């Protein structure tokens, strides 16, 4: 429980009441929305993006409530919290015994970590059965696209399954070398294969006498280290690199599907109004896309959305304020500046 | 000839009770209603005809997990022409399956998916060999309230042509049977009903005064009797709580299972249980259908089910290998709150109903409009209650009735359904309270009699716990763990 409290305090401290606890919740769940992706950078909380994929809304709000009842947090407005003095003290104390695993910070491949992990699990399971001469088994995932992908995988690799299996074992061992034994164990023990069933994160947490959050973080930390290793020396890890498919993921800047469609239409010279009506989406949604694109792609031109003067005006105001809360910035900027313009500047400046 | 297929495709050398008769009827294009006890190879009854009859076998299945299990089981036998269609698939996945329909032999599908116009349109273009409704008691149990799409199966079946219909279940009393036959419009069907009595399962009910006492009782039973076991609870919360209590108090390998977990975690836990890596699984009623595990020694109920049918169904998961097994139901007076609450929640109460109707009236909402669902929930109806009401209202759309009259009629339908649920619940409770032989008492509800009484029968006939007591050696503790390198070696190396 106290690791959970440590994590809550850590995050609330980071966001200083500028985002609601549900904004933070989306971040932890790795929600692919423009707002969440942008927030994670604004508040330097990328490490936590997608770090607790299966966290339920109830558990999260329950946790917040219990921290409140211990007077560690105070609600400054609906669903927005900051640390109390007691909370800050508790946080300092907890930081002595707990930490966030360093590997969590390796966020370069954050968008593909979940598909990569699913594919890896499927490949290991199928290889394990193949080398034990078993054709049929119950797949660990029922996701059709992952199953389909696994089938195709073997078609491209011409070497035989024993060689692949041996090579993959070697690659995993080497690639995990930067991980602690605990991290490697948490990763490997989730894998299933012939006469071996993987364990759930929760079971592993119990087995290692740690909290669920810590075990999830250690797991993410190990996957991220693995991907980092693969990306730094793809030639050393031919099979893992194939599974991760880094080339393809890199070219597709991490835009959401919907934002990508909007980008296409912008490039064809349509106005945001026109795009909204063609796509039957609200103007707000389209603006979200523009923010996302501006944020992800530094070369994206924004002069059709905001003029030079307004840009500099907003920039100055942001510089003079300590908060990143939009409503405060808006008040300071005055009537003529829209929320959209402010968010655009924030995105462009990557603050 | 049928035997040859049975051997070739499924690896069995002879049919089990009922299978051959049922298959024979189907092949002769008769509609069939069949009650086959759990563990008697129900699926063979629709899988085998697939190899004899031309066209696609459609299997309507209530639970997502069940559907996928059946699919994987078939694939594990080497049958590739099988897919599962349900609303949890992505749009692309659904589209892909729609494009493949012609090449499939078996299609598992949820009743909700079967409402899809595009799919229906595709299905009318291909030949359907057989229309199967598996776990057909769900029609009666769930159909009237929250899975109202079950009630539309008959019309869908007729749209798809004249393929015979097979309704299968492990338990159905007379009322449920008539309901199924009526809802599927198969009054002329052949009926095959086989005894549901499972002689090798001893039945015990234990009364406790408080919840704490019940927890103590559960733990002491788990510590004494043979496992593996299944422990059924009335809610997700309880499965998690009990699991952690049992983990602290015993050294058994325990895990929980419920519908709120991710599919991948559910698959892992299920496989661990089937492969003997867990001693006890603590679960909601989401666990069990379609699980093939023959050596379950104990089924315990921490909360009693709403319906005796579910109870019989759930204890039937013990002792499929024919060996002596035990079913224990723990009861304390507070338990009565759970099913009461569940029943009340399934229907809109009078106030909510009145508010909804006044909005329909003043906003002039069409009775078949989907906007109604939003209005209902805004006015405080639970999701199940809203679905129920939505379905009921549709029945009156285009009928040009006075709205007040409709309100009255729906109110009385709710009364009827509630009373029916209460009757079922009371039946369950009467059985818990009975002073007679428990086996006789429940079989009577299915018009069955105890043919030969076998020791140990039930707590009222008297039973000696020693038979269930395990020896000292069965005591479990965690195996020594491999290092991660060793584990990886085990997975990927065959030396
Ligand atoms: Zn008896």
PDB file of N, CA and C and ligand atoms in Angstrom, chain B residues 437-440 453 457-458 460-461, ligand 1:
ATOM      1  N   UNK B 437     -33.701 -35.295   2.024  1.00  0.00           N
ATOM      2  CA  UNK B 437     -32.493 -35.584   1.243  1.00  0.00           C
ATOM      3  C   UNK B 437     -32.345 -34.507   0.178  1.00  0.00           C
ATOM      4  N   UNK B 438     -31.184 -33.877   0.099  1.00  0.00           N
ATOM      5  CA  UNK B 438     -31.004 -32.747  -0.821  1.00  0.00           C
ATOM      6  C   UNK B 438     -31.087 -33.181  -2.274  1.00  0.00           C
ATOM      7  N   UNK B 439     -30.588 -34.375  -2.535  1.00  0.00           N
ATOM      8  CA  UNK B 439     -30.605 -34.877  -3.904  1.00  0.00           C
ATOM      9  C   UNK B 439     -32.043 -35.082  -4.366  1.00  0.00           C
ATOM     10  N   UNK B 440     -32.820 -35.771  -3.521  1.00  0.00           N
ATOM     11  CA  UNK B 440     -34.231 -35.969  -3.851  1.00  0.00           C
ATOM     12  C   UNK B 440     -34.911 -34.634  -4.090  1.00  0.00           C
ATOM     13  N   UNK B 453     -29.558 -44.874  -4.532  1.00  0.00           N
ATOM     14  CA  UNK B 453     -28.888 -43.958  -3.619  1.00  0.00           C
ATOM     15  C   UNK B 453     -27.479 -44.477  -3.344  1.00  0.00           C
ATOM     16  N   UNK B 457     -24.396 -39.470   0.306  1.00  0.00           N
ATOM     17  CA  UNK B 457     -25.324 -38.706  -0.525  1.00  0.00           C
ATOM     18  C   UNK B 457     -25.320 -37.216  -0.190  1.00  0.00           C
ATOM     19  N   UNK B 458     -25.794 -36.879   1.010  1.00  0.00           N
ATOM     20  CA  UNK B 458     -25.866 -35.454   1.339  1.00  0.00           C
ATOM     21  C   UNK B 458     -25.832 -35.281   2.856  1.00  0.00           C
ATOM     22  N   UNK B 460     -28.072 -34.358   4.863  1.00  0.00           N
ATOM     23  CA  UNK B 460     -29.260 -34.873   5.552  1.00  0.00           C
ATOM     24  C   UNK B 460     -29.341 -36.391   5.581  1.00  0.00           C
ATOM     25  N   UNK B 461     -28.771 -37.031   4.601  1.00  0.00           N
ATOM     26  CA  UNK B 461     -28.726 -38.489   4.645  1.00  0.00           C
ATOM     27  C   UNK B 461     -27.586 -38.923   5.570  1.00  0.00           C
TER      28      UNK B 461
HETATM   29 ZN1  LIG C   1     -29.397 -37.483   0.442  1.00  0.00          ZN
END
